[in-house]
Amino acid sequence: MIACPAPQPVARTAPRSLRLPRTVSFLLLSWAAGALLGAPLYPDRGRRSELLKPCDEHYDRGRRGQAAGCYRELIGRSADPAAQAEAFWRLGDLKSANERFRDAVNASPDDPDLRVRWGYLYVQSHQEGEAAKLFAEALERDKNHVAAKLGAASVMAGRFEGEALERVNEALEAKPEQVGGYLLLARMALEEGDLEKAEKSLRTALEKVESLQASPLETYALLASLDLLRQNPDSEWIDKALAHNPAFGKIYAEQAHFYVITRRYRQATERLRKAVALDPTLWQAHADLGVNLMREGLEGEGRRRLEIAYNGDPYSAKTVNTLRLMDSFGDFVTLSNKERAAPADAQELLASLTKPEILVKLHKDEAELLRPYVFELSERAVAEFSKKYDFTPEKPIQIELYPNHDDFAVRTMAMPGIGLLGVTFGYVVAMDSPSGREPGGFHWGTTLWHELAHVFTLEATDHLVPRWYSEGVSMYEEWQGDPRWGESVGPDFISAVQKEKLLPIAELDRGFIRPRFPGQVQISYMQAGLVCRFIAREWGEEKLAVLLRGFARNTSTADNIEAALGLDAGEFDSRFQDYLREFIGPVLGGLKGWRGDLQKALEAAREEDWESVVEPAVEAKQTYPQYVGSGNPYVLLAEAYDRTGKRDAAIGELSAYERRGGRNPEMLKKLGKWLAEAGRGAEAAWVYDGIVYNWPQDEEVHRRLGDLLYDQGEYRRAAREFHAVLALDPLNKADAEYNLARTYDKMGDRRKARRHVLLSLENAPTFGPALKLLMEIKE
């Protein structure tokens, strides 16, 4: 007998980012009078009782009152638990529907159709994991069951898994006379931007709808979405759908989905407003509208829409997670670059008034530490990108940093557990705060720079830029932004090049949407970045802006490449392959040998046989100089040279490691210390400054950097570092306050110098240097 735990709502007061349990538990929802819901009517998505046909006809035509009365009457007269389950489902009573499906399956445990229909109930109830289990159980009972294969494929497609395509094709091969499979193929093609393939599948689906006399609504919705992606949002298929069912608001919600997929959030908002105006009981559309409004920075209205969604469907984890996140916003402060220190002169005042506004939302516990660095980096990025891409932001740019990674994940996708570091919605950037990750595991400076580049590629093209180009420009700019940031090319990318797994330029977007092999998304990021690097080298960096303007006209990748660069996509791919072979170098044919050399060096290091480390480590470095990951030869050689009395050579290796994009904070701190000891203070300061954009929570880094900058006469920057030390609540506050006092004294700001020296003495009344400085200030 199948167990059914008691229904449990998703509590608004539970911890944020809580996932729903993967159990069979439903909340008895409270619906407005006449509100109906349910899964698609196609028979290829699971057999349903013939008793439901009259009610389904009313439902399909939008006759809600008649449909609701028909389903209620069926429940009263039918003894078939499966039919009752479907009727309760339509009426919105998910608890009763769940119980009747349980009874039906217990009565007929070998019937795969019952499990498929039950699985679709789970899909609608936001429990895709449980749905996948039921589809799998149906396939255990009939390995060729078409509806079960389609159900499993629908879950995979919703998760953007490449295996979905294989499952759909299996279902279509087994049963060509169906609608659902063609619709799923069309949906995946639309999401990947293959409009010709989508149109072919939809035309076939329309033929099947007519021959099978099935509901045309889902087909109409996807045809309207196809027109939308072809720049015709007010499609004739909308009129046809509403003539068939005047309450079919889902047709606008479907279009909104494809606007979101292509990151056109403002247009998605307009479609979602139409959807809920036509059908106020589309709770998911209310939730999507709320999340989308937040992406535009309209948090007040976004919260109101999410509250509506929660009141209608309190079982949605995404809705509840987002509302919980918004409840936490009281712990954040929002700062503006327009409200910073008063300008020193008229020229600085004019610059302040004319520069784009940047709003930064930081958790109050780390706002004092991060504020100056976030503003400095973002203002520099905005200035550079405005000039390079000939676009000035028309609205304030809002940057949000979340110290809790799951909070950032909820802000991004409304669910915890994603692997992203940052995301851009247009003028709103959200990302992890550096404190949300382990030291060295997250370089927040490159992430912020990367996301700010997205602001420009998205807004300069009204979000028409293809994903590959937006990501490619961001990767390229990330590498260009600072000599220390490098372009670390991992072994997985080398292996993909060897195995010819890179996509042609005209199809590169597909690598970001539905990966066909593990790691393809990351490989596509690197490929896109190197494509932009190749273009800048061969045709000049200004061509990146030319391509961006072409995409603003909604030009295809192939046509834009030909117009901007003067060669077709095939020739571009061929030349790019030549560039890759040159860029990657010897490791392209020697990955196995590189691994062997690195292993020899690592084994020698473990034995502390430092002389034996050098030769294989040098060989590994020469074969694959781009590798700065775990166990890289630069760090091995630095240790070997230092242990054998060759400090200068060790410094050289760690310096090369830094320039290649090496980011281990401990290694970089060692480099800074060695440089300072060698009397190379300016170079040491440069290294410590770079660590701040990697791991700013290190008090020692700020203190050492402050001292070095003070010695070099860079008092303004030194004061910033000593303020950072105080923001980290050091044990020795007297020393931290004294360092600020002596710096302000050098800057000629006696008022601040006096304030901080008194604070130093408040913490340590007999602190000699502070007493001496106080006397000098008084004199």
Coordinates of N, CA and C in Angstrom, one line a residue, residues 447-631:
T447 N 34.1 38.5 -10.6 CA 32.6 38.3 -10.8 C 31.9 39.6 -11.0
L448 N 32.2 40.6 -10.1 CA 31.5 41.9 -10.3 C 31.8 42.5 -11.6
W449 N 33.0 42.4 -12.0 CA 33.4 43.0 -13.3 C 32.7 42.3 -14.5
H450 N 32.6 41.0 -14.4 CA 31.9 40.1 -15.4 C 30.5 40.5 -15.5
E451 N 29.8 40.6 -14.3 CA 28.4 41.0 -14.3 C 28.1 42.4 -14.8
L452 N 29.0 43.3 -14.5 CA 28.8 44.7 -15.0 C 28.9 44.8 -16.5
A453 N 29.8 43.9 -17.1 CA 29.8 43.9 -18.5 C 28.5 43.4 -19.1
H454 N 27.8 42.5 -18.4 CA 26.5 42.1 -18.9 C 25.5 43.3 -18.9
V455 N 25.6 44.2 -18.0 CA 24.7 45.3 -18.0 C 24.8 46.0 -19.3
F456 N 26.0 46.2 -19.8 CA 26.2 46.9 -21.1 C 25.7 46.1 -22.3
T457 N 26.1 44.8 -22.4 CA 25.7 44.0 -23.5 C 24.2 43.8 -23.6
L458 N 23.6 43.7 -22.4 CA 22.1 43.5 -22.4 C 21.4 44.8 -22.7
E459 N 21.7 45.9 -22.0 CA 21.0 47.1 -22.2 C 21.3 47.8 -23.5
A460 N 22.5 47.7 -24.0 CA 22.8 48.3 -25.3 C 22.1 47.7 -26.5
T461 N 21.6 46.5 -26.3 CA 20.9 45.7 -27.3 C 19.4 45.5 -27.0
D462 N 18.9 46.2 -26.0 CA 17.6 45.9 -25.5 C 17.4 44.4 -25.2
H463 N 18.4 43.8 -24.7 CA 18.4 42.4 -24.3 C 18.3 41.4 -25.5
L464 N 18.6 41.9 -26.7 CA 18.5 41.0 -27.9 C 19.8 40.3 -28.1
V465 N 20.9 40.6 -27.4 CA 22.2 39.9 -27.6 C 22.0 38.5 -27.3
P466 N 22.6 37.6 -28.2 CA 22.5 36.1 -27.8 C 23.4 35.9 -26.6
R467 N 23.0 34.8 -25.9 CA 23.7 34.5 -24.6 C 25.2 34.3 -24.8
W468 N 25.5 33.6 -25.9 CA 27.0 33.3 -26.0 C 27.8 34.6 -26.1
Y469 N 27.2 35.6 -26.8 CA 28.0 36.8 -27.0 C 28.1 37.6 -25.7
S470 N 27.0 37.7 -25.0 CA 27.0 38.4 -23.8 C 28.0 37.8 -22.8
E471 N 28.0 36.4 -22.7 CA 28.9 35.7 -21.8 C 30.3 35.9 -22.3
G472 N 30.5 35.8 -23.6 CA 31.8 35.9 -24.2 C 32.5 37.2 -23.9
V473 N 31.7 38.3 -24.1 CA 32.2 39.7 -23.8 C 32.6 39.8 -22.3
S474 N 31.7 39.2 -21.5 CA 32.0 39.3 -20.0 C 33.2 38.5 -19.7
M475 N 33.4 37.3 -20.3 CA 34.6 36.6 -20.0 C 35.9 37.4 -20.5
Y476 N 35.8 37.9 -21.7 CA 36.9 38.7 -22.3 C 37.2 39.9 -21.4
E477 N 36.2 40.6 -21.0 CA 36.5 41.8 -20.2 C 37.0 41.4 -18.8
E478 N 36.6 40.3 -18.3 CA 37.1 39.8 -17.0 C 38.6 39.6 -17.1
W479 N 39.1 39.0 -18.3 CA 40.5 38.8 -18.4 C 41.2 40.1 -18.7
Q480 N 40.6 41.1 -19.3 CA 41.2 42.3 -19.6 C 41.2 43.3 -18.5
G481 N 40.3 43.1 -17.5 CA 40.1 44.1 -16.4 C 41.3 44.3 -15.5
D482 N 42.2 43.3 -15.4 CA 43.3 43.5 -14.5 C 44.4 42.5 -14.9
P483 N 45.6 42.9 -15.0 CA 46.7 42.0 -15.4 C 46.8 40.7 -14.5
R484 N 46.3 40.8 -13.3 CA 46.3 39.7 -12.4 C 45.2 38.6 -12.6
W485 N 44.2 39.0 -13.4 CA 43.1 38.1 -13.4 C 43.2 37.0 -14.4
G486 N 44.1 37.1 -15.4 CA 44.4 36.0 -16.3 C 43.3 35.3 -17.0
E487 N 43.5 34.2 -17.7 CA 42.5 33.4 -18.3 C 42.8 32.0 -18.1
S488 N 42.5 31.5 -17.0 CA 42.9 30.1 -16.6 C 42.0 29.1 -17.4
V489 N 42.7 28.3 -18.2 CA 42.0 27.4 -19.1 C 42.2 26.0 -18.5
G490 N 41.1 25.4 -18.1 CA 41.1 24.1 -17.4 C 41.3 22.9 -18.3
P491 N 41.7 21.8 -17.7 CA 41.9 20.6 -18.5 C 40.7 20.1 -19.2
D492 N 39.5 20.3 -18.6 CA 38.3 19.9 -19.3 C 38.1 20.6 -20.6
F493 N 38.5 21.9 -20.7 CA 38.3 22.6 -22.0 C 39.4 22.0 -23.0
I494 N 40.6 21.8 -22.5 CA 41.6 21.2 -23.4 C 41.1 19.8 -24.0
S495 N 40.5 19.0 -23.1 CA 40.0 17.7 -23.5 C 38.9 17.9 -24.5
A496 N 38.0 18.9 -24.3 CA 36.9 19.1 -25.2 C 37.4 19.5 -26.6
V497 N 38.5 20.3 -26.6 CA 39.0 20.7 -27.9 C 39.6 19.5 -28.6
Q498 N 40.3 18.7 -27.8 CA 40.9 17.4 -28.4 C 39.8 16.5 -29.0
K499 N 38.7 16.4 -28.3 CA 37.6 15.5 -28.8 C 36.7 16.2 -29.7
E500 N 37.0 17.4 -30.1 CA 36.1 18.2 -31.1 C 34.7 18.3 -30.6
K501 N 34.6 18.7 -29.3 CA 33.2 18.9 -28.7 C 32.8 20.3 -28.7
L502 N 33.6 21.2 -29.2 CA 33.2 22.6 -29.2 C 32.1 22.8 -30.3
L503 N 31.1 23.7 -30.0 CA 30.0 23.9 -31.0 C 30.5 24.9 -32.0
P504 N 29.9 24.8 -33.2 CA 30.1 25.9 -34.2 C 29.6 27.2 -33.7
I505 N 30.1 28.3 -34.2 CA 29.8 29.6 -33.6 C 28.3 29.9 -33.8
A506 N 27.7 29.4 -34.9 CA 26.2 29.7 -35.1 C 25.4 28.9 -34.1
E507 N 25.9 27.9 -33.5 CA 25.1 27.1 -32.6 C 25.6 27.2 -31.1
L508 N 26.5 28.1 -30.8 CA 27.1 28.2 -29.5 C 26.1 28.5 -28.4
D509 N 25.0 29.1 -28.7 CA 24.0 29.4 -27.6 C 23.5 28.1 -27.0
R510 N 23.4 27.0 -27.8 CA 22.9 25.8 -27.3 C 23.7 25.2 -26.2
G511 N 25.0 25.5 -26.1 CA 25.9 25.0 -25.1 C 25.5 25.6 -23.7
F512 N 24.8 26.7 -23.7 CA 24.4 27.3 -22.4 C 23.0 26.9 -21.9
I513 N 22.2 26.4 -22.9 CA 20.8 26.1 -22.5 C 20.6 24.7 -22.1
R514 N 20.9 23.8 -22.9 CA 20.6 22.4 -22.6 C 21.9 21.5 -22.9
P515 N 22.8 21.4 -21.9 CA 24.1 20.7 -22.2 C 23.9 19.2 -22.6
R516 N 24.7 18.8 -23.5 CA 24.6 17.4 -24.0 C 25.7 16.5 -23.3
F517 N 26.6 17.1 -22.6 CA 27.6 16.3 -21.9 C 28.0 17.1 -20.6
P518 N 28.5 16.4 -19.6 CA 28.9 17.1 -18.4 C 29.9 18.1 -18.6
G519 N 29.7 19.3 -18.0 CA 30.7 20.4 -18.1 C 30.5 21.2 -19.3
Q520 N 29.5 21.0 -20.2 CA 29.4 21.7 -21.4 C 29.2 23.2 -21.2
V521 N 28.4 23.5 -20.2 CA 28.1 24.9 -19.9 C 29.4 25.7 -19.6
Q522 N 30.3 25.2 -18.8 CA 31.5 25.8 -18.4 C 32.4 25.9 -19.6
I523 N 32.4 24.8 -20.4 CA 33.3 24.8 -21.7 C 32.8 25.9 -22.6
S524 N 31.5 26.1 -22.7 CA 30.9 27.1 -23.6 C 31.2 28.5 -23.1
Y525 N 31.3 28.7 -21.8 CA 31.7 30.0 -21.3 C 33.2 30.3 -21.8
M526 N 34.1 29.3 -21.6 CA 35.4 29.5 -22.0 C 35.5 29.7 -23.5
Q527 N 34.8 28.9 -24.3 CA 34.8 29.1 -25.8 C 34.4 30.5 -26.2
A528 N 33.3 30.9 -25.6 CA 32.7 32.2 -25.9 C 33.7 33.4 -25.6
G529 N 34.4 33.2 -24.5 CA 35.4 34.2 -24.1 C 36.6 34.2 -25.1
L530 N 37.0 33.1 -25.5 CA 38.1 33.0 -26.4 C 37.8 33.4 -27.8
V531 N 36.5 33.2 -28.2 CA 36.0 33.8 -29.4 C 36.2 35.3 -29.5
C532 N 35.8 35.9 -28.4 CA 35.9 37.4 -28.3 C 37.3 37.8 -28.3
R533 N 38.2 37.1 -27.6 CA 39.6 37.4 -27.5 C 40.2 37.2 -28.9
F534 N 39.8 36.2 -29.6 CA 40.3 36.0 -31.0 C 39.8 37.1 -31.9
I535 N 38.6 37.6 -31.8 CA 38.1 38.7 -32.6 C 38.9 39.9 -32.4
A536 N 39.1 40.2 -31.1 CA 39.8 41.4 -30.7 C 41.3 41.4 -31.3
R537 N 41.9 40.2 -31.2 CA 43.3 40.1 -31.7 C 43.3 40.2 -33.2
E538 N 42.4 39.6 -33.9 CA 42.5 39.5 -35.4 C 41.9 40.7 -36.1
W539 N 40.8 41.3 -35.6 CA 40.1 42.4 -36.2 C 40.1 43.7 -35.4
G540 N 40.6 43.7 -34.2 CA 40.7 44.9 -33.4 C 39.5 44.9 -32.4
E541 N 39.8 45.4 -31.2 CA 38.8 45.4 -30.1 C 37.5 46.1 -30.5
E542 N 37.6 47.1 -31.4 CA 36.5 47.9 -31.8 C 35.4 47.1 -32.5
K543 N 35.8 45.9 -33.0 CA 34.8 45.0 -33.7 C 33.9 44.4 -32.7
L544 N 34.3 44.3 -31.4 CA 33.3 43.8 -30.4 C 32.1 44.7 -30.3
A545 N 32.4 46.0 -30.3 CA 31.3 47.0 -30.3 C 30.4 46.9 -31.6
V546 N 31.1 46.7 -32.7 CA 30.4 46.6 -34.0 C 29.4 45.4 -33.9
L547 N 29.9 44.3 -33.5 CA 29.1 43.1 -33.3 C 27.9 43.3 -32.4
L548 N 28.2 44.1 -31.3 CA 27.1 44.3 -30.3 C 26.0 45.2 -31.0
R549 N 26.4 46.2 -31.8 CA 25.4 47.0 -32.5 C 24.6 46.1 -33.5
G550 N 25.3 45.2 -34.1 CA 24.6 44.3 -35.0 C 23.5 43.4 -34.3
F551 N 23.9 42.9 -33.1 CA 22.9 42.1 -32.4 C 21.7 43.0 -31.9
A552 N 22.0 44.3 -31.7 CA 20.9 45.2 -31.3 C 19.8 45.3 -32.4
R553 N 20.2 45.0 -33.6 CA 19.2 44.9 -34.7 C 18.6 43.6 -34.9
N554 N 18.9 42.7 -33.9 CA 18.3 41.3 -33.9 C 18.8 40.5 -35.1
T555 N 20.1 40.7 -35.4 CA 20.8 40.0 -36.5 C 21.2 38.6 -35.9
S556 N 21.1 37.6 -36.7 CA 21.6 36.3 -36.3 C 23.1 36.2 -36.1
T557 N 23.6 35.3 -35.4 CA 25.0 35.2 -35.2 C 25.8 35.0 -36.5
A558 N 25.3 34.1 -37.4 CA 26.0 33.9 -38.6 C 26.0 35.2 -39.5
D559 N 24.9 35.8 -39.6 CA 24.8 37.0 -40.4 C 25.6 38.2 -39.8
N560 N 25.6 38.3 -38.5 CA 26.4 39.3 -37.8 C 27.9 39.1 -38.0
I561 N 28.3 37.9 -37.9 CA 29.8 37.6 -38.1 C 30.2 38.0 -39.5
E562 N 29.4 37.6 -40.5 CA 29.7 37.9 -41.9 C 29.7 39.4 -42.1
A563 N 28.7 40.2 -41.6 CA 28.6 41.6 -41.8 C 29.7 42.4 -41.2
A564 N 30.1 41.9 -39.9 CA 31.1 42.7 -39.2 C 32.5 42.3 -39.5
L565 N 32.7 41.0 -39.8 CA 34.1 40.5 -40.0 C 34.4 40.2 -41.4
G566 N 33.4 40.1 -42.3 CA 33.7 39.8 -43.7 C 34.0 38.4 -44.1
L567 N 33.5 37.4 -43.2 CA 33.7 36.0 -43.6 C 32.5 35.2 -43.0
D568 N 32.2 34.1 -43.7 CA 31.0 33.4 -43.2 C 31.3 32.6 -42.0
A569 N 30.3 32.0 -41.4 CA 30.4 31.3 -40.1 C 31.4 30.1 -40.2
G570 N 31.3 29.4 -41.3 CA 32.1 28.2 -41.5 C 33.6 28.6 -41.5
E571 N 33.9 29.7 -42.2 CA 35.3 30.1 -42.3 C 35.8 30.6 -41.0
F572 N 34.9 31.3 -40.3 CA 35.2 31.8 -38.9 C 35.6 30.6 -38.0
D573 N 34.8 29.6 -38.0 CA 35.0 28.4 -37.2 C 36.4 27.8 -37.5
S574 N 36.7 27.8 -38.8 CA 38.0 27.2 -39.2 C 39.2 28.0 -38.7
R575 N 39.1 29.3 -38.8 CA 40.2 30.2 -38.3 C 40.2 30.2 -36.8
F576 N 39.1 30.1 -36.1 CA 39.1 30.0 -34.7 C 39.8 28.7 -34.2
Q577 N 39.6 27.6 -34.9 CA 40.3 26.4 -34.5 C 41.8 26.6 -34.7
D578 N 42.3 27.3 -35.7 CA 43.7 27.5 -35.8 C 44.2 28.4 -34.6
Y579 N 43.4 29.4 -34.3 CA 43.8 30.2 -33.1 C 43.9 29.4 -31.9
L580 N 42.9 28.5 -31.6 CA 42.9 27.7 -30.4 C 44.1 26.8 -30.3
R581 N 44.5 26.2 -31.5 CA 45.7 25.4 -31.4 C 46.9 26.2 -31.1
E582 N 47.0 27.4 -31.6 CA 48.1 28.3 -31.2 C 48.1 28.7 -29.8
F583 N 46.9 29.1 -29.3 CA 46.7 29.6 -27.9 C 47.0 28.5 -26.9
I584 N 46.4 27.3 -27.1 CA 46.5 26.2 -26.2 C 48.0 25.7 -26.1
G585 N 48.6 25.6 -27.3 CA 50.0 25.2 -27.4 C 50.2 23.7 -27.2
P586 N 51.4 23.3 -26.7 CA 51.8 21.9 -26.7 C 50.9 21.0 -25.9
V587 N 50.1 21.5 -24.9 CA 49.3 20.6 -24.1 C 48.2 20.0 -25.0
L588 N 47.8 20.6 -26.1 CA 46.7 20.1 -26.9 C 47.1 18.6 -27.3
G589 N 48.3 18.3 -27.5 CA 48.7 17.0 -27.9 C 49.4 16.3 -26.8
G590 N 49.6 16.9 -25.6 CA 50.4 16.3 -24.6 C 49.8 16.4 -23.2
L591 N 48.4 16.3 -23.1 CA 47.7 16.4 -21.8 C 48.2 15.2 -20.9
K592 N 48.3 14.0 -21.6 CA 48.7 12.8 -20.8 C 50.1 13.0 -20.2
G593 N 51.0 13.5 -21.0 CA 52.4 13.7 -20.6 C 52.5 14.8 -19.5
W594 N 51.7 15.8 -19.7 CA 51.6 16.9 -18.6 C 51.2 16.3 -17.3
R595 N 50.2 15.5 -17.3 CA 49.7 14.9 -16.1 C 50.8 14.0 -15.4
G596 N 51.5 13.3 -16.3 CA 52.6 12.5 -15.7 C 53.7 13.3 -15.1
D597 N 54.1 14.4 -15.8 CA 55.1 15.3 -15.2 C 54.7 15.9 -13.9
L598 N 53.4 16.4 -13.9 CA 52.9 17.0 -12.7 C 52.8 16.0 -11.5
Q599 N 52.5 14.8 -11.8 CA 52.4 13.8 -10.8 C 53.8 13.5 -10.2
K600 N 54.8 13.5 -11.1 CA 56.2 13.3 -10.6 C 56.6 14.4 -9.6
A601 N 56.3 15.6 -10.0 CA 56.6 16.8 -9.2 C 55.9 16.7 -7.9
L602 N 54.6 16.4 -7.9 CA 53.9 16.3 -6.6 C 54.4 15.2 -5.7
E603 N 54.8 14.1 -6.3 CA 55.3 13.0 -5.4 C 56.6 13.4 -4.8
A604 N 57.5 14.1 -5.6 CA 58.7 14.6 -5.0 C 58.5 15.6 -3.9
A605 N 57.5 16.5 -4.1 CA 57.2 17.5 -3.1 C 56.7 16.8 -1.8
R606 N 55.9 15.7 -1.9 CA 55.4 15.0 -0.7 C 56.6 14.4 0.0
E607 N 57.6 14.0 -0.7 CA 58.8 13.4 -0.1 C 59.8 14.5 0.4
E608 N 59.5 15.8 0.1 CA 60.3 16.9 0.4 C 61.7 16.8 -0.3
D609 N 61.7 16.1 -1.5 CA 62.9 16.0 -2.3 C 62.8 17.2 -3.3
W610 N 63.2 18.4 -2.8 CA 62.9 19.6 -3.6 C 63.8 19.7 -4.9
E611 N 64.9 19.1 -4.9 CA 65.7 19.2 -6.1 C 65.0 18.4 -7.2
S612 N 64.4 17.3 -6.8 CA 63.7 16.4 -7.8 C 62.4 17.0 -8.3
V613 N 61.9 18.0 -7.6 CA 60.6 18.7 -8.0 C 60.8 19.5 -9.3
V614 N 62.0 20.1 -9.4 CA 62.2 21.2 -10.4 C 62.0 20.7 -11.8
E615 N 62.7 19.6 -12.2 CA 62.7 19.3 -13.6 C 61.3 18.9 -14.1
P616 N 60.5 18.0 -13.5 CA 59.2 17.7 -14.0 C 58.2 18.9 -13.9
A617 N 58.4 19.7 -12.8 CA 57.5 20.9 -12.7 C 57.8 21.9 -13.8
V618 N 59.0 22.1 -14.2 CA 59.3 23.0 -15.3 C 58.8 22.4 -16.6
E619 N 58.9 21.1 -16.8 CA 58.3 20.5 -18.0 C 56.8 20.7 -18.1
A620 N 56.1 20.5 -16.9 CA 54.7 20.6 -16.8 C 54.3 22.1 -17.2
K621 N 55.0 23.0 -16.6 CA 54.7 24.4 -16.8 C 54.9 24.8 -18.3
Q622 N 55.9 24.3 -18.9 CA 56.2 24.6 -20.3 C 55.1 24.0 -21.3
T623 N 54.7 22.8 -20.9 CA 53.6 22.2 -21.7 C 52.3 22.8 -21.6
Y624 N 52.0 23.3 -20.4 CA 50.6 23.8 -20.1 C 50.7 25.0 -19.2
P625 N 51.2 26.2 -19.7 CA 51.4 27.3 -18.8 C 50.2 28.0 -18.3
Q626 N 49.0 27.7 -18.9 CA 47.8 28.3 -18.4 C 47.2 27.7 -17.2
Y627 N 47.7 26.5 -16.7 CA 47.2 25.8 -15.6 C 47.7 26.4 -14.3
V628 N 46.7 26.9 -13.5 CA 47.0 27.5 -12.2 C 46.1 26.9 -11.1
G629 N 45.5 25.7 -11.4 CA 44.6 25.1 -10.5 C 45.4 24.4 -9.4
S630 N 44.6 23.5 -8.7 CA 45.2 22.7 -7.6 C 46.5 21.9 -8.0
G631 N 47.5 22.0 -7.2 CA 48.8 21.3 -7.6 C 49.5 21.8 -8.8

